[in-house]
Each structure stands twice: as structure tokens, then as C-alpha cells.
PDB file of C-alpha atoms in Angstrom:
ATOM      1  CA  MET A 196     110.290 105.562 117.390  1.00 96.00           C
ATOM      2  CA  ARG A 197     110.122 103.481 114.234  1.00 97.00           C
ATOM      3  CA  LEU A 198     106.953 103.152 112.165  1.00 98.00           C
ATOM      4  CA  LEU A 199     106.991 100.219 109.759  1.00 97.00           C
ATOM      5  CA  THR A 200     104.554 100.804 106.929  1.00 98.00           C
ATOM      6  CA  ILE A 201     103.305 100.159 103.466  1.00 96.00           C
ATOM      7  CA  PRO A 202     103.441 103.903 102.675  1.00 97.00           C
ATOM      8  CA  LEU A 203     100.456 103.726 100.314  1.00 96.00           C
ATOM      9  CA  SER A 204      98.283 101.949 102.903  1.00 97.00           C
ATOM     10  CA  HIS A 205      95.414 103.979 104.335  1.00 98.00           C
ATOM     11  CA  PHE A 206      95.687 102.074 107.650  1.00 98.00           C
ATOM     12  CA  CYS A 207      99.319 103.224 107.800  1.00 98.00           C
ATOM     13  CA  GLU A 208      98.194 106.737 106.904  1.00 98.00           C
ATOM     14  CA  LYS A 209      95.827 106.656 109.879  1.00 98.00           C
ATOM     15  CA  ALA A 210      98.716 105.897 112.248  1.00 98.00           C
ATOM     16  CA  ARG A 211     101.110 108.320 110.524  1.00 98.00           C
ATOM     17  CA  TRP A 212      98.564 111.162 110.688  1.00 98.00           C
ATOM     18  CA  ALA A 213      98.071 110.716 114.434  1.00 98.00           C
ATOM     19  CA  LEU A 214     101.836 110.685 115.080  1.00 98.00           C
ATOM     20  CA  ASP A 215     102.240 113.823 112.963  1.00 98.00           C
ATOM     21  CA  LEU A 216      99.475 115.565 114.908  1.00 98.00           C
ATOM     22  CA  ALA A 217     101.305 114.691 118.122  1.00 98.00           C
ATOM     23  CA  HIS A 218     104.600 116.055 116.692  1.00 97.00           C
ATOM     24  CA  ALA A 219     106.096 112.709 117.704  1.00 96.00           C
ATOM     25  CA  PRO A 220     109.682 112.113 116.524  1.00 95.00           C
ATOM     26  CA  TYR A 221     109.605 108.911 114.500  1.00 97.00           C
ATOM     27  CA  GLU A 222     111.308 107.315 111.515  1.00 97.00           C
ATOM     28  CA  GLU A 223     109.080 105.734 108.907  1.00 97.00           C
ATOM     29  CA  ARG A 224     110.424 102.615 107.204  1.00 96.00           C
ATOM     30  CA  GLY A 225     108.257 101.835 104.209  1.00 96.00           C
ATOM     31  CA  HIS A 226     108.022  98.654 102.176  1.00 96.00           C
ATOM     32  CA  ALA A 227     105.944  97.504  99.215  1.00 95.00           C
ATOM     33  CA  PRO A 228     103.030  95.098  99.740  1.00 95.00           C
ATOM     34  CA  VAL A 229     104.092  91.452 100.162  1.00 93.00           C
ATOM     35  CA  ILE A 230     107.734  92.507 100.619  1.00 93.00           C
ATOM     36  CA  HIS A 231     106.705  94.155 103.893  1.00 93.00           C
ATOM     37  CA  ARG A 232     106.114  90.738 105.462  1.00 91.00           C
ATOM     38  CA  LEU A 233     109.832  89.974 105.348  1.00 90.00           C
ATOM     39  CA  PHE A 234     110.527  92.990 107.550  1.00 92.00           C
ATOM     40  CA  LEU A 235     107.566  92.515 109.889  1.00 93.00           C
ATOM     41  CA  ALA A 236     108.291  88.851 110.599  1.00 91.00           C
ATOM     42  CA  ARG A 237     111.067  89.723 113.056  1.00 88.00           C
ATOM     43  CA  HIS A 238     108.459  91.641 115.057  1.00 89.00           C
ATOM     44  CA  ARG A 239     105.995  88.731 114.918  1.00 88.00           C
ATOM     45  CA  ALA A 240     103.586  90.799 112.846  1.00 91.00           C
ATOM     46  CA  THR A 241     102.030  90.204 109.444  1.00 88.00           C
ATOM     47  CA  THR A 242     100.242  93.492 108.795  1.00 93.00           C
ATOM     48  CA  ALA A 243     101.385  97.115 108.756  1.00 97.00           C
ATOM     49  CA  PRO A 244     101.587  99.525 110.479  1.00 98.00           C
ATOM     50  CA  VAL A 245     103.823  98.470 113.337  1.00 97.00           C
ATOM     51  CA  LEU A 246     105.119 101.079 115.806  1.00 98.00           C
ATOM     52  CA  ILE A 247     108.179 100.379 117.934  1.00 97.00           C
ATOM     53  CA  ASP A 248     108.660 102.862 120.774  1.00 95.00           C
ATOM     54  CA  GLY A 249     111.331 101.562 123.116  1.00 92.00           C
ATOM     55  CA  ALA A 250     109.939  98.427 124.739  1.00 91.00           C
ATOM     56  CA  THR A 251     106.458  99.191 123.409  1.00 92.00           C
ATOM     57  CA  LYS A 252     105.390  97.451 120.210  1.00 95.00           C
ATOM     58  CA  LEU A 253     102.000  98.258 118.659  1.00 97.00           C
ATOM     59  CA  THR A 254     100.623  96.319 115.699  1.00 95.00           C
ATOM     60  CA  GLU A 255      97.199  97.903 115.133  1.00 96.00           C
ATOM     61  CA  SER A 256      96.524 101.332 113.633  1.00 98.00           C
ATOM     62  CA  THR A 257      93.958 102.243 116.300  1.00 98.00           C
ATOM     63  CA  ALA A 258      96.388 101.331 119.099  1.00 98.00           C
ATOM     64  CA  ILE A 259      98.951 103.627 117.462  1.00 98.00           C
ATOM     65  CA  VAL A 260      96.390 106.449 117.285  1.00 98.00           C
ATOM     66  CA  GLU A 261      95.685 105.974 120.999  1.00 98.00           C
ATOM     67  CA  HIS A 262      99.436 106.023 121.726  1.00 98.00           C
ATOM     68  CA  ALA A 263      99.896 109.226 119.733  1.00 98.00           C
ATOM     69  CA  ASP A 264      96.869 110.748 121.476  1.00 98.00           C
ATOM     70  CA  ARG A 265      98.496 110.144 124.855  1.00 97.00           C
ATOM     71  CA  LEU A 266     101.900 111.423 123.715  1.00 97.00           C
ATOM     72  CA  GLY A 267     100.533 114.634 122.243  1.00 97.00           C
ATOM     73  CA  ARG A 268      97.524 115.095 124.518  1.00 97.00           C
ATOM     74  CA  LEU A 269      95.480 115.546 121.376  1.00 97.00           C
ATOM     75  CA  GLY A 270      92.025 114.935 122.818  1.00 97.00           C
ATOM     76  CA  LEU A 271      91.083 112.583 119.980  1.00 98.00           C
ATOM     77  CA  PHE A 272      89.188 110.403 122.452  1.00 98.00           C
ATOM     78  CA  PRO A 273      86.657 112.431 124.501  1.00 96.00           C
ATOM     79  CA  ASP A 274      86.557 112.154 128.298  1.00 95.00           C
ATOM     80  CA  ARG A 275      82.762 112.062 128.514  1.00 96.00           C
ATOM     81  CA  PRO A 276      81.619 108.413 128.482  1.00 97.00           C
ATOM     82  CA  ALA A 277      78.804 108.862 125.945  1.00 96.00           C
ATOM     83  CA  GLU A 278      81.033 110.730 123.495  1.00 97.00           C
ATOM     84  CA  ARG A 279      83.887 108.248 123.961  1.00 97.00           C
ATOM     85  CA  LYS A 280      81.505 105.383 123.293  1.00 98.00           C
ATOM     86  CA  ALA A 281      80.347 107.054 120.071  1.00 97.00           C
ATOM     87  CA  VAL A 282      83.916 107.686 118.903  1.00 98.00           C
ATOM     88  CA  ASP A 283      84.946 104.088 119.645  1.00 98.00           C
ATOM     89  CA  ALA A 284      81.911 102.757 117.761  1.00 98.00           C
ATOM     90  CA  PHE A 285      82.693 104.853 114.680  1.00 98.00           C
ATOM     91  CA  VAL A 286      86.367 103.836 114.702  1.00 98.00           C
ATOM     92  CA  LYS A 287      85.405 100.155 114.947  1.00 98.00           C
ATOM     93  CA  THR A 288      82.927 100.505 112.069  1.00 98.00           C
ATOM     94  CA  PHE A 289      85.456 102.241 109.834  1.00 98.00           C
ATOM     95  CA  ASP A 290      88.227  99.771 110.698  1.00 98.00           C
ATOM     96  CA  GLU A 291      86.007  96.779 109.926  1.00 98.00           C
ATOM     97  CA  ARG A 292      83.943  98.070 107.010  1.00 98.00           C
ATOM     98  CA  LEU A 293      85.353 101.173 105.342  1.00 98.00           C
ATOM     99  CA  GLY A 294      89.047 100.272 105.448  1.00 98.00           C
ATOM    100  CA  PRO A 295      88.915  96.762 103.942  1.00 98.00           C
ATOM    101  CA  ASP A 296      86.435  97.671 101.201  1.00 98.00           C
ATOM    102  CA  ALA A 297      88.296 100.857 100.221  1.00 98.00           C
ATOM    103  CA  ARG A 298      91.505  98.804 100.002  1.00 97.00           C
ATOM    104  CA  LEU A 299      89.924  96.118  97.810  1.00 97.00           C
ATOM    105  CA  TRP A 300      88.285  98.721  95.588  1.00 96.00           C
ATOM    106  CA  PHE A 301      91.467 100.781  95.174  1.00 95.00           C
ATOM    107  CA  TYR A 302      93.851  97.875  94.578  1.00 95.00           C
ATOM    108  CA  SER A 303      91.493  96.386  91.992  1.00 95.00           C
ATOM    109  CA  HIS A 304      91.752  99.585  89.969  1.00 93.00           C
ATOM    110  CA  ALA A 305      95.437 100.311  90.611  1.00 91.00           C
ATOM    111  CA  MET A 306      96.562  96.853  89.500  1.00 93.00           C
ATOM    112  CA  GLU A 307      95.101  97.349  86.027  1.00 91.00           C
ATOM    113  CA  ASP A 308      98.041  99.604  85.111  1.00 89.00           C
ATOM    114  CA  ASP A 309     101.486  98.124  85.864  1.00 91.00           C
ATOM    115  CA  ALA A 310     103.346 101.431  85.616  1.00 90.00           C
ATOM    116  CA  MET A 311     100.848 103.094  87.952  1.00 89.00           C
ATOM    117  CA  PHE A 312     101.024 100.185  90.379  1.00 92.00           C
ATOM    118  CA  VAL A 313     104.824 100.325  90.537  1.00 93.00           C
ATOM    119  CA  ARG A 314     104.690 104.070  91.148  1.00 91.00           C
ATOM    120  CA  LEU A 315     102.103 103.719  93.909  1.00 92.00           C
ATOM    121  CA  VAL A 316     103.595 100.833  95.871  1.00 93.00           C
ATOM    122  CA  GLY A 317     107.178 102.005  95.383  1.00 94.00           C
ATOM    123  CA  ALA A 318     106.654 105.511  96.769  1.00 92.00           C
ATOM    124  CA  GLY A 319     108.309 105.899 100.155  1.00 93.00           C
ATOM    125  CA  THR A 320     110.307 102.657  99.940  1.00 95.00           C
ATOM    126  CA  ARG A 321     114.072 102.228  99.774  1.00 92.00           C
ATOM    127  CA  PRO A 322     115.783 102.806  96.387  1.00 93.00           C
ATOM    128  CA  ALA A 323     116.936  99.169  96.179  1.00 91.00           C
ATOM    129  CA  GLU A 324     113.390  97.997  96.732  1.00 93.00           C
ATOM    130  CA  ARG A 325     112.015 100.362  94.094  1.00 92.00           C
ATOM    131  CA  ARG A 326     114.542  99.075  91.560  1.00 93.00           C
ATOM    132  CA  MET A 327     113.353  95.499  92.104  1.00 93.00           C
ATOM    133  CA  LEU A 328     109.645  96.262  91.854  1.00 93.00           C
ATOM    134  CA  PRO A 329     109.115  96.105  88.053  1.00 94.00           C
ATOM    135  CA  ALA A 330     110.374  92.517  88.032  1.00 94.00           C
ATOM    136  CA  LEU A 331     108.367  91.587  91.125  1.00 94.00           C
ATOM    137  CA  VAL A 332     105.066  93.212  90.163  1.00 92.00           C
ATOM    138  CA  PRO A 333     103.475  90.155  88.472  1.00 93.00           C
ATOM    139  CA  GLY A 334     104.043  88.058  91.587  1.00 95.00           C
ATOM    140  CA  ILE A 335     102.979  90.839  93.962  1.00 95.00           C
ATOM    141  CA  LYS A 336      99.759  91.411  92.011  1.00 94.00           C
ATOM    142  CA  LYS A 337      98.977  87.693  92.013  1.00 96.00           C
ATOM    143  CA  LEU A 338      99.448  87.447  95.783  1.00 95.00           C
ATOM    144  CA  VAL A 339      97.487  90.640  96.496  1.00 95.00           C
ATOM    145  CA  ARG A 340      94.568  89.459  94.342  1.00 95.00           C
ATOM    146  CA  ALA A 341      94.513  86.113  96.118  1.00 96.00           C
ATOM    147  CA  HIS A 342      94.935  87.545  99.628  1.00 94.00           C
ATOM    148  CA  PHE A 343      92.107  90.072  99.293  1.00 95.00           C
ATOM    149  CA  SER A 344      89.981  87.928  96.947  1.00 96.00           C
ATOM    150  CA  ILE A 345      89.952  90.655  94.295  1.00 96.00           C
ATOM    151  CA  THR A 346      87.715  89.991  91.284  1.00 96.00           C
ATOM    152  CA  ASP A 347      85.333  92.127  89.230  1.00 94.00           C
ATOM    153  CA  ARG A 348      82.475  90.760  91.333  1.00 97.00           C
ATOM    154  CA  THR A 349      84.096  91.486  94.703  1.00 97.00           C
ATOM    155  CA  ARG A 350      85.027  94.991  93.515  1.00 96.00           C
ATOM    156  CA  ASP A 351      81.386  95.724  92.633  1.00 96.00           C
ATOM    157  CA  GLU A 352      80.243  94.302  95.969  1.00 98.00           C
ATOM    158  CA  ALA A 353      82.809  96.410  97.823  1.00 98.00           C
ATOM    159  CA  ARG A 354      81.631  99.520  96.004  1.00 97.00           C
ATOM    160  CA  GLU A 355      78.040  98.898  97.129  1.00 97.00           C
ATOM    161  CA  ARG A 356      79.147  98.459 100.736  1.00 98.00           C
ATOM    162  CA  LEU A 357      81.240 101.622 100.467  1.00 98.00           C
ATOM    163  CA  ASN A 358      78.161 103.522  99.343  1.00 97.00           C
ATOM    164  CA  ASP A 359      76.385 102.307 102.480  1.00 98.00           C
ATOM    165  CA  VAL A 360      79.111 103.276 104.945  1.00 98.00           C
ATOM    166  CA  MET A 361      79.699 106.645 103.262  1.00 97.00           C
ATOM    167  CA  ASP A 362      75.963 107.363 103.484  1.00 97.00           C
ATOM    168  CA  LEU A 363      75.981 106.289 107.140  1.00 96.00           C
ATOM    169  CA  ALA A 364      78.759 108.767 107.919  1.00 97.00           C
ATOM    170  CA  ALA A 365      77.018 111.562 106.010  1.00 96.00           C
ATOM    171  CA  SER A 366      73.819 111.001 107.969  1.00 95.00           C
ATOM    172  CA  ALA A 367      75.702 110.982 111.292  1.00 95.00           C
ATOM    173  CA  ARG A 368      77.284 114.365 110.563  1.00 92.00           C
ATOM    174  CA  ALA A 369      73.976 116.133 110.018  1.00 85.00           C
ATOM    175  CA  GLY A 370      75.660 118.955 108.108  1.00 84.00           C
ATOM    176  CA  SER A 371      78.833 119.142 110.213  1.00 91.00           C
ATOM    177  CA  PRO A 372      82.185 117.945 108.881  1.00 91.00           C
ATOM    178  CA  TYR A 373      82.655 116.166 112.239  1.00 97.00           C
ATOM    179  CA  LEU A 374      81.051 112.992 113.534  1.00 98.00           C
ATOM    180  CA  VAL A 375      80.960 113.583 117.307  1.00 96.00           C
ATOM    181  CA  ASN A 376      80.377 116.807 119.249  1.00 90.00           C
ATOM    182  CA  ASP A 377      81.309 119.048 116.274  1.00 93.00           C
ATOM    183  CA  THR A 378      85.039 118.642 116.935  1.00 96.00           C
ATOM    184  CA  PHE A 379      87.876 116.633 115.381  1.00 98.00           C
ATOM    185  CA  THR A 380      88.168 113.232 117.054  1.00 98.00           C
ATOM    186  CA  ALA A 381      89.640 109.815 116.342  1.00 98.00           C
ATOM    187  CA  ALA A 382      86.387 109.027 114.531  1.00 98.00           C
ATOM    188  CA  ASP A 383      87.058 111.760 111.970  1.00 98.00           C
ATOM    189  CA  LEU A 384      90.716 110.829 111.626  1.00 98.00           C
ATOM    190  CA  ALA A 385      89.814 107.172 111.025  1.00 98.00           C
ATOM    191  CA  PHE A 386      87.086 108.066 108.558  1.00 98.00           C
ATOM    192  CA  ALA A 387      89.203 110.511 106.553  1.00 98.00           C
ATOM    193  CA  ALA A 388      92.295 108.291 106.424  1.00 98.00           C
ATOM    194  CA  LEU A 389      90.403 105.132 105.503  1.00 98.00           C
ATOM    195  CA  SER A 390      88.270 106.839 102.860  1.00 98.00           C
ATOM    196  CA  ALA A 391      91.253 108.684 101.364  1.00 97.00           C
ATOM    197  CA  PRO A 392      91.807 106.097  98.573  1.00 96.00           C
ATOM    198  CA  LEU A 393      88.359 107.015  97.241  1.00 97.00           C
ATOM    199  CA  VAL A 394      89.061 110.749  96.880  1.00 97.00           C
ATOM    200  CA  ALA A 395      92.892 111.027  96.681  1.00 95.00           C
ATOM    201  CA  PRO A 396      93.383 114.122  98.885  1.00 96.00           C
ATOM    202  CA  ALA A 397      96.372 116.301  98.054  1.00 94.00           C
ATOM    203  CA  GLN A 398      97.572 116.229 101.683  1.00 97.00           C
ATOM    204  CA  TYR A 399      97.816 112.430 101.897  1.00 97.00           C
ATOM    205  CA  GLY A 400     100.939 111.349 103.782  1.00 96.00           C
ATOM    206  CA  ALA A 401     102.339 109.286 100.897  1.00 94.00           C
ATOM    207  CA  GLU A 402     102.673 110.098  97.221  1.00 88.00           C
ATOM    208  CA  LEU A 403      99.487 109.782  95.194  1.00 87.00           C
ATOM    209  CA  PRO A 404      99.480 110.624  91.478  1.00 83.00           C
ATOM    210  CA  PRO A 405      97.624 113.796  90.513  1.00 85.00           C
ATOM    211  CA  GLU A 406      94.109 113.294  89.213  1.00 84.00           C
ATOM    212  CA  GLN A 407      95.088 113.815  85.574  1.00 85.00           C
ATOM    213  CA  ASP A 408      97.619 110.947  85.781  1.00 86.00           C
ATOM    214  CA  LEU A 409      95.105 108.380  87.012  1.00 87.00           C
ATOM    215  CA  PRO A 410      93.737 105.757  84.594  1.00 85.00           C
ATOM    216  CA  GLU A 411      90.475 106.988  83.085  1.00 88.00           C
ATOM    217  CA  GLU A 412      88.164 104.608  84.957  1.00 89.00           C
ATOM    218  CA  LEU A 413      89.820 105.300  88.312  1.00 91.00           C
ATOM    219  CA  ARG A 414      89.789 109.053  87.631  1.00 92.00           C
ATOM    220  CA  ASP A 415      86.040 108.931  86.964  1.00 95.00           C
ATOM    221  CA  GLU A 416      85.474 106.949  90.157  1.00 95.00           C
ATOM    222  CA  VAL A 417      87.502 109.427  92.242  1.00 96.00           C
ATOM    223  CA  ARG A 418      85.453 112.298  90.833  1.00 96.00           C
ATOM    224  CA  HIS A 419      82.273 110.417  91.749  1.00 96.00           C
ATOM    225  CA  TRP A 420      83.352 109.919  95.368  1.00 97.00           C
ATOM    226  CA  ARG A 421      84.547 113.512  95.692  1.00 96.00           C
ATOM    227  CA  ALA A 422      81.088 114.718  94.690  1.00 97.00           C
ATOM    228  CA  THR A 423      79.385 112.827  97.551  1.00 96.00           C
ATOM    229  CA  ARG A 424      78.738 114.451 100.931  1.00 95.00           C
ATOM    230  CA  SER A 425      81.162 112.122 102.701  1.00 97.00           C
ATOM    231  CA  GLY A 426      83.802 112.449 100.008  1.00 97.00           C
ATOM    232  CA  ASN A 427      83.621 116.211 100.348  1.00 96.00           C
ATOM    233  CA  ALA A 428      83.928 115.854 104.132  1.00 97.00           C
ATOM    234  CA  THR A 429      87.094 113.784 103.716  1.00 97.00           C
ATOM    235  CA  LEU A 430      88.686 116.465 101.551  1.00 97.00           C
ATOM    236  CA  LEU A 431      87.699 119.146 104.081  1.00 97.00           C
ATOM    237  CA  LEU A 432      89.103 117.161 107.025  1.00 98.00           C
ATOM    238  CA  TYR A 433      92.402 116.727 105.180  1.00 98.00           C
ATOM    239  CA  GLU A 434      92.535 120.411 104.325  1.00 97.00           C
ATOM    240  CA  ARG A 435      91.867 121.467 107.916  1.00 97.00           C
ATOM    241  CA  HIS A 436      93.764 118.870 109.921  1.00 98.00           C
ATOM    242  CA  ARG A 437      96.419 117.155 107.752  1.00 96.00           C
ATOM    243  CA  ARG A 438      99.136 119.765 107.536  1.00 80.00           C
TER     244      ARG A 438
END
């Protein structure tokens, strides 16, 4: 299997985590944002991750999680209809709300430091691609800002929406680290992976700089999210289930 990714991407992390849980043999081919489109075009895709498994081609992170669940018989999607419905609803919410806002929020901070940005988006890519990145960064940043409509205002709005969805998840857990039936499901995997940019867990599947190397404002924000109930749950889920 081949997994085409932006290694830094939390949607790619979601797919990668599920494949790792399934002990699935795959090769990850990582590319920097914007550059990745050149390599996905041949597969008629515009967004990563893309999984190619023989004749099967999957272009959505949730579809890849479902594929990994079947391969590894992981039980990420419960058999009982009510529990499956709850898991599916959480995954949809996190895909549509948590993932996009966490991406906008994180990129808006990461792009303020060129050296940090090069380090982040270059991790896990080919050496030739990493060598080109410093020269390409101004153009990549311009395209990323335009594509995700990143401004100071949209970052503040995203942060408010993130507060809402993180509070929603905390309320749903009612003291448990898990969202459904007190066991690890696709809902927890989606939540932890897509909230990972907020708390920078040590077990993340791509290189993230240590806390002390983050720009001051981003470091303060990460500490804020880690101190929340949902941020703490993300760190715990990574510690327990992302080996």
C-alpha cells in the first residue's frame, strides 16, 4: 500500500494512525503543502491523504480509517446500531468542524516564522523537496493563506469555534477519556488526531518541534489547550493508543 500525505497534516495523521493500529504494511510518500497537488493529480485527487491499495483508491481520511479497521479488525466502529450512529456522528462533527479550524489556527501561527514553517512542512518529505523549500516558502505561504482564507480575524473566529467543539467533546465524555461506550473508537481517533495541532503530542506521527522551540505566542497557545479537559484527553489518548 502507498499512503500519499502531507506529513504534518492532522487529517493524514488520522489515516496513518489507523493503518499503524492495524499493523498494515504501507509506504508513506510525503510532500509539502501545495507541492503535494503535483503528485496527487495523477490520482485525480486534490487533497491528502490518498491511500492506494491494489485496485482500491481512497481519498478521504475517514474512508482510510474504515479500510484499516477492516484490515486489522480493530473494532473502531461498534456493531451495535446506536453506538455506531454515535461514533459516525462524532467523526462527522470532527471532520467538518474541528479539523478545518485546527488547521487554520495552526497554519496561521506556523507561518509567522519562516524557519519554523520550513521545518514543519519539510519533515517527512524527500531530500530534494526539502532543499527547494526555503526558496518556495513565500509562494507556498501566499497560496495557503489564500486557500484557507487565513487572516487575523479568521484565526480569532476559528479559535472561538475550537473552544466550542472542545467543550462539546469534554461534555460528551462525562469524565471518561473516551466518547462512546468507554472504549477507544474511531470517534476518539478522529478527535485526538484532529485536535493534535492544538496540543502537540509527543507521539504524533510526524515531526513536531519540542515545546521550547515553538514561537512564544504559539507555545503559550499550546499550553492553554493542554490545560483544557479536552486537550488533556487528547494527550492521554495519544499516550495510550499511539505507540
